[in-house]
Amino acid sequence: MNSNLNSSKNFTWLFSVLMIVLAIFVAFSAQLPSADNYQSGNEKEFSQQNALKHLKVISAEAHYVGAPAHTKVRKYLVDELEALGLEVETFKHLSTHGRRTVAAYTNNIITKIKGTTEGKALALVSHYDSGTHSSLGASDAGSGVVTILEAVRTFLANGKQPTNDIIIVLTDAEEQGLLGAGAFVNFHPWAKDIGLVLNFEARGSGGPSYMLIETNGGNKRLIQAFREADINIPVANSLMYALYKLLPNSTDLTVFRKQADIDGLNFAFIDDHFDYHTVQDSWERIDRESLNHQADYLMSSLNYFAYADLSQLKSEQDMVYFNFPGLNMVIYPNSWVTPMLLFATLLFVLLCYYGFKQNSLTIKQVALGFAPLFTSLVLAGSIGYFGWQLLLSLFPQYADIPHGFTYNGHWILACFVTFTCATTLFIYQLFNKKLSSSNLFVAPIVLWLCVNVMIALMLPGAGFFILPLYLALACFGLNIFSQIERPKQLMLGTLLVIPSVMLLTPLIPLLVIGLGLKMSVIGTLLTCMTLILLIPIYCNYPKGNRLAIGFSMLSLLFLVISIAQSDYTEERKKPNSVNYVYDQDTDSAFMTSYNRTLDAFTNQFFDKESSATTWDESIYPQSRRTKVRFYQATDKLDVKAAKVEVIKDELTDKSRKLELLISPQREVNIIQLASNNEMPISKLSVNGQAFNSQAFSSEPGAVKEIKKGFFFKYVLTHSHEKVSVELVVPKNTEVSLKVFETSFDLLERLDDVQARDSIYMPEPFVINDAVIIGQSVKI
């Protein structure tokens, strides 16, 4: 009899573990469509092959604003849209971004599918420029462009005529400060007709595409419409929406929302972040599943919103929402968050009261139950924070990847998560010998109650965290009330925790990938918080320490794999940087680099002793990303500096108006202005157009305090553009300016330099491989 009972326990334990593992697998696999989708070859269906054919052309070369390939890509897209029978406009306009004080002439590609009514229009938006200066831009945002191009072809091939106008806007200069979107919203007559924007983006080359709402009001009607669109695989939750509003993120859709009060939906995948803005953002490396996910979103959304009433999407009410396998989107009002919390608290108090009354709980054991909880949380936080710091010290090359997520980042995260599981389970196994599972489980429920109190007060978008709490209370009640045999109780408990596991585990990589490995502590803490919900299950496992040992071995395996992939290869290229900086004021030239460590490519420019500890910022200002770590004097290149003229210097009773005319004498990509001191500015304009920002207000006495360093950037569409800059400052302001001109042709000018080997690539996000000339303005 005992033999049969032990056999039943062992089988139940194994079956419980397998069910939880299967639930995690389903939670992750349900986030993406198959890579084989959209390959039928039917002309009336979206074709992945067609999309990839376009993407291969678009991403053949870096096509940042001003690059020769930028014009080629624009012409290709115009030709393809015209081949669909659409009338296409290339809308050229100067655009400025007030917060970043950057400007450029933009060339947006615009066309329209005419609807049958005069209601609000649907806009399909993505940008066709790539990041400066080496990015191939296949994912960001070539993937969005080709998804729109192929979806429009499919829509037209089916002979459909929409109720609403469908406006296609392929924006320019998004990477420079959302400039194309600004030009369209502020200067194109069609902008006022738009009722909803669907914007397609990417911040990596793989992973699920997440939906993020942007609205100036509540999200109720938008998220309800999104659910009615019946997306096959929606991946979205209101926590991402709440965090997005708190963080300084922006896309083209942000411009539509802020400057024209037009709401919309962002769709973007963010995994494989290390490819973002690099030469590795190629059409070969983009995950086919991610491209299909974008297609899935657009085809369903287009077929719904092309016929929906887009004038009825505004709302003042916010909703909590999340996706769940098999349920599509779960939605309920934010106003439910507090009542649900109060009811959960009442339910917890009643369960505790009954537990104490029946002697299932004791004050001493409940109090002792907080010890493993606090110990587990402290260890989880330490693993995430100090684990990453330790890896940075052991592998300093990680710091040269500016994305914040290394090539082996998934293995590092897996190591941290499994080690957190091992320590948490081991700690609770020790206490399980002295305390019952019911007493141990009180502390985790209290923690989850506290978390939900903070959510209700500060972040109601994360209100769906109340659902794991309710399931935990159900497990708690099962332990207290149930008189059934332990194997059956274990199976019932397993069924109760599975929804929590499926809801929470995908959030762990999402948050760490989105915020970077430096925030691994969030992932390990969430891992611990998820795992403690399984305590009633784990404490009923026979010899539960085996599970902790298993996770320890997995953690070690993942660590070994991450170390094996810590070196740079052709598939995992090392970013490096080199610039030539000439200071005309002192007639001195330098080679500079932002890198922390030199390599085979950068060594040819620097002596190892040339580490820059006191770079002179009057020669070239620095920022967080452009800290000069190596520099060395070098021979001057034969390049002409721009001609800088002060064509206006007028004084009034209260202000001083200056106008500079900058005329490049060579091929130049960027013009920048820097101030040698802090300076108040009341107005700033370029080529006659003022920056549209509250910071530069027309109200008397209103000024923007400019810090020392760069404060203005102009991106040239044509290399010899003349740039007129006008600034107005208070009358007695000290004005000390310096003009910097940049071209991305350094390596072309150096005859005796060895090119980068295949394991190196230009560092993204910064000015790189550039010839930079600085000269003070004589005022």
mmCIF file of N, CA and C in Angstrom, residues 649-689:
data_model
loop_
_atom_site.group_PDB
_atom_site.id
_atom_site.type_symbol
_atom_site.label_atom_id
_atom_site.label_comp_id
_atom_site.label_asym_id
_atom_site.label_seq_id
_atom_site.Cartn_x
_atom_site.Cartn_y
_atom_site.Cartn_z
ATOM 1 N N ASP A 649 23.908 91.254 -36.775
ATOM 2 C CA ASP A 649 24.180 91.400 -35.336
ATOM 3 C C ASP A 649 23.498 92.688 -34.884
ATOM 4 N N GLU A 650 22.241 92.540 -34.450
ATOM 5 C CA GLU A 650 21.417 93.709 -34.131
ATOM 6 C C GLU A 650 21.083 93.748 -32.651
ATOM 7 N N LEU A 651 21.124 94.947 -32.102
ATOM 8 C CA LEU A 651 20.774 95.170 -30.697
ATOM 9 C C LEU A 651 19.469 95.946 -30.605
ATOM 10 N N THR A 652 18.633 95.536 -29.679
ATOM 11 C CA THR A 652 17.444 96.312 -29.336
ATOM 12 C C THR A 652 17.542 96.660 -27.857
ATOM 13 N N ASP A 653 16.486 97.242 -27.304
ATOM 14 C CA ASP A 653 16.526 97.615 -25.884
ATOM 15 C C ASP A 653 16.696 96.408 -24.980
ATOM 16 N N LYS A 654 16.161 95.239 -25.408
ATOM 17 C CA LYS A 654 16.169 94.080 -24.513
ATOM 18 C C LYS A 654 16.873 92.850 -25.079
ATOM 19 N N SER A 655 17.200 92.843 -26.356
ATOM 20 C CA SER A 655 17.731 91.607 -26.933
ATOM 21 C C SER A 655 18.817 91.881 -27.966
ATOM 22 N N ARG A 656 19.471 90.784 -28.328
ATOM 23 C CA ARG A 656 20.482 90.817 -29.379
ATOM 24 C C ARG A 656 20.156 89.715 -30.375
ATOM 25 N N LYS A 657 20.082 90.085 -31.655
ATOM 26 C CA LYS A 657 19.744 89.129 -32.706
ATOM 27 C C LYS A 657 20.975 88.879 -33.559
ATOM 28 N N LEU A 658 21.338 87.581 -33.657
ATOM 29 C CA LEU A 658 22.481 87.181 -34.468
ATOM 30 C C LEU A 658 22.022 86.247 -35.568
ATOM 31 N N GLU A 659 22.613 86.399 -36.748
ATOM 32 C CA GLU A 659 22.340 85.466 -37.838
ATOM 33 C C GLU A 659 23.653 85.027 -38.446
ATOM 34 N N LEU A 660 23.841 83.707 -38.502
ATOM 35 C CA LEU A 660 25.045 83.134 -39.069
ATOM 36 C C LEU A 660 24.703 82.456 -40.392
ATOM 37 N N LEU A 661 25.607 82.552 -41.347
ATOM 38 C CA LEU A 661 25.482 81.841 -42.608
ATOM 39 C C LEU A 661 26.671 80.901 -42.718
ATOM 40 N N ILE A 662 26.388 79.609 -42.780
ATOM 41 C CA ILE A 662 27.432 78.591 -42.828
ATOM 42 C C ILE A 662 27.420 77.966 -44.212
ATOM 43 N N SER A 663 28.538 78.093 -44.912
ATOM 44 C CA SER A 663 28.640 77.603 -46.290
ATOM 45 C C SER A 663 29.725 76.542 -46.374
ATOM 46 N N PRO A 664 29.356 75.267 -46.448
ATOM 47 C CA PRO A 664 30.364 74.201 -46.542
ATOM 48 C C PRO A 664 31.209 74.334 -47.800
ATOM 49 N N GLN A 665 32.488 74.018 -47.674
ATOM 50 C CA GLN A 665 33.416 74.057 -48.803
ATOM 51 C C GLN A 665 33.845 72.648 -49.226
ATOM 52 N N ARG A 666 33.157 71.654 -48.681
ATOM 53 C CA ARG A 666 33.418 70.254 -49.010
ATOM 54 C C ARG A 666 32.119 69.475 -48.804
ATOM 55 N N GLU A 667 32.134 68.197 -49.068
ATOM 56 C CA GLU A 667 30.950 67.387 -48.830
ATOM 57 C C GLU A 667 30.778 67.181 -47.326
ATOM 58 N N VAL A 668 29.654 67.667 -46.813
ATOM 59 C CA VAL A 668 29.394 67.645 -45.370
ATOM 60 C C VAL A 668 28.031 66.990 -45.112
ATOM 61 N N ASN A 669 27.928 66.235 -44.026
ATOM 62 C CA ASN A 669 26.673 65.586 -43.652
ATOM 63 C C ASN A 669 25.941 66.286 -42.515
ATOM 64 N N ILE A 670 26.685 66.860 -41.575
ATOM 65 C CA ILE A 670 26.067 67.451 -40.390
ATOM 66 C C ILE A 670 26.757 68.759 -40.047
ATOM 67 N N ILE A 671 25.962 69.760 -39.682
ATOM 68 C CA ILE A 671 26.453 71.015 -39.117
ATOM 69 C C ILE A 671 25.941 71.110 -37.686
ATOM 70 N N GLN A 672 26.841 71.420 -36.740
ATOM 71 C CA GLN A 672 26.448 71.561 -35.343
ATOM 72 C C GLN A 672 26.957 72.875 -34.780
ATOM 73 N N LEU A 673 26.208 73.391 -33.833
ATOM 74 C CA LEU A 673 26.633 74.571 -33.084
ATOM 75 C C LEU A 673 26.807 74.194 -31.627
ATOM 76 N N ALA A 674 27.881 74.708 -31.025
ATOM 77 C CA ALA A 674 28.120 74.499 -29.602
ATOM 78 C C ALA A 674 28.367 75.849 -28.942
ATOM 79 N N SER A 675 27.980 75.933 -27.684
ATOM 80 C CA SER A 675 28.225 77.136 -26.905
ATOM 81 C C SER A 675 29.360 76.859 -25.923
ATOM 82 N N ASN A 676 30.271 77.817 -25.786
ATOM 83 C CA ASN A 676 31.386 77.662 -24.853
ATOM 84 C C ASN A 676 31.012 78.032 -23.424
ATOM 85 N N ASN A 677 29.766 78.440 -23.243
ATOM 86 C CA ASN A 677 29.299 78.810 -21.905
ATOM 87 C C ASN A 677 27.787 78.613 -21.841
ATOM 88 N N GLU A 678 27.239 78.612 -20.639
ATOM 89 C CA GLU A 678 25.794 78.575 -20.502
ATOM 90 C C GLU A 678 25.211 79.867 -21.056
ATOM 91 N N MET A 679 24.074 79.737 -21.758
ATOM 92 C CA MET A 679 23.569 80.893 -22.485
ATOM 93 C C MET A 679 22.050 80.815 -22.604
ATOM 94 N N PRO A 680 21.335 81.888 -22.241
ATOM 95 C CA PRO A 680 19.881 81.914 -22.452
ATOM 96 C C PRO A 680 19.552 82.302 -23.891
ATOM 97 N N ILE A 681 18.618 81.554 -24.514
ATOM 98 C CA ILE A 681 18.165 81.844 -25.874
ATOM 99 C C ILE A 681 16.649 81.989 -25.854
ATOM 100 N N SER A 682 16.148 83.051 -26.457
ATOM 101 C CA SER A 682 14.699 83.251 -26.519
ATOM 102 C C SER A 682 14.112 82.825 -27.854
ATOM 103 N N LYS A 683 14.956 82.706 -28.888
ATOM 104 C CA LYS A 683 14.457 82.259 -30.193
ATOM 105 C C LYS A 683 15.591 81.618 -30.957
ATOM 106 N N LEU A 684 15.251 80.543 -31.671
ATOM 107 C CA LEU A 684 16.224 79.867 -32.523
ATOM 108 C C LEU A 684 15.509 79.461 -33.798
ATOM 109 N N SER A 685 16.098 79.766 -34.926
ATOM 110 C CA SER A 685 15.500 79.378 -36.204
ATOM 111 C C SER A 685 16.593 78.971 -37.167
ATOM 112 N N VAL A 686 16.218 78.175 -38.173
ATOM 113 C CA VAL A 686 17.152 77.718 -39.181
ATOM 114 C C VAL A 686 16.512 77.898 -40.543
ATOM 115 N N ASN A 687 17.248 78.504 -41.458
ATOM 116 C CA ASN A 687 16.764 78.785 -42.815
ATOM 117 C C ASN A 687 15.380 79.428 -42.803
ATOM 118 N N GLY A 688 15.176 80.309 -41.853
ATOM 119 C CA GLY A 688 13.939 81.069 -41.764
ATOM 120 C C GLY A 688 12.818 80.404 -41.004
ATOM 121 N N GLN A 689 12.983 79.151 -40.567
ATOM 122 C CA GLN A 689 11.926 78.451 -39.831
ATOM 123 C C GLN A 689 12.294 78.332 -38.360
#
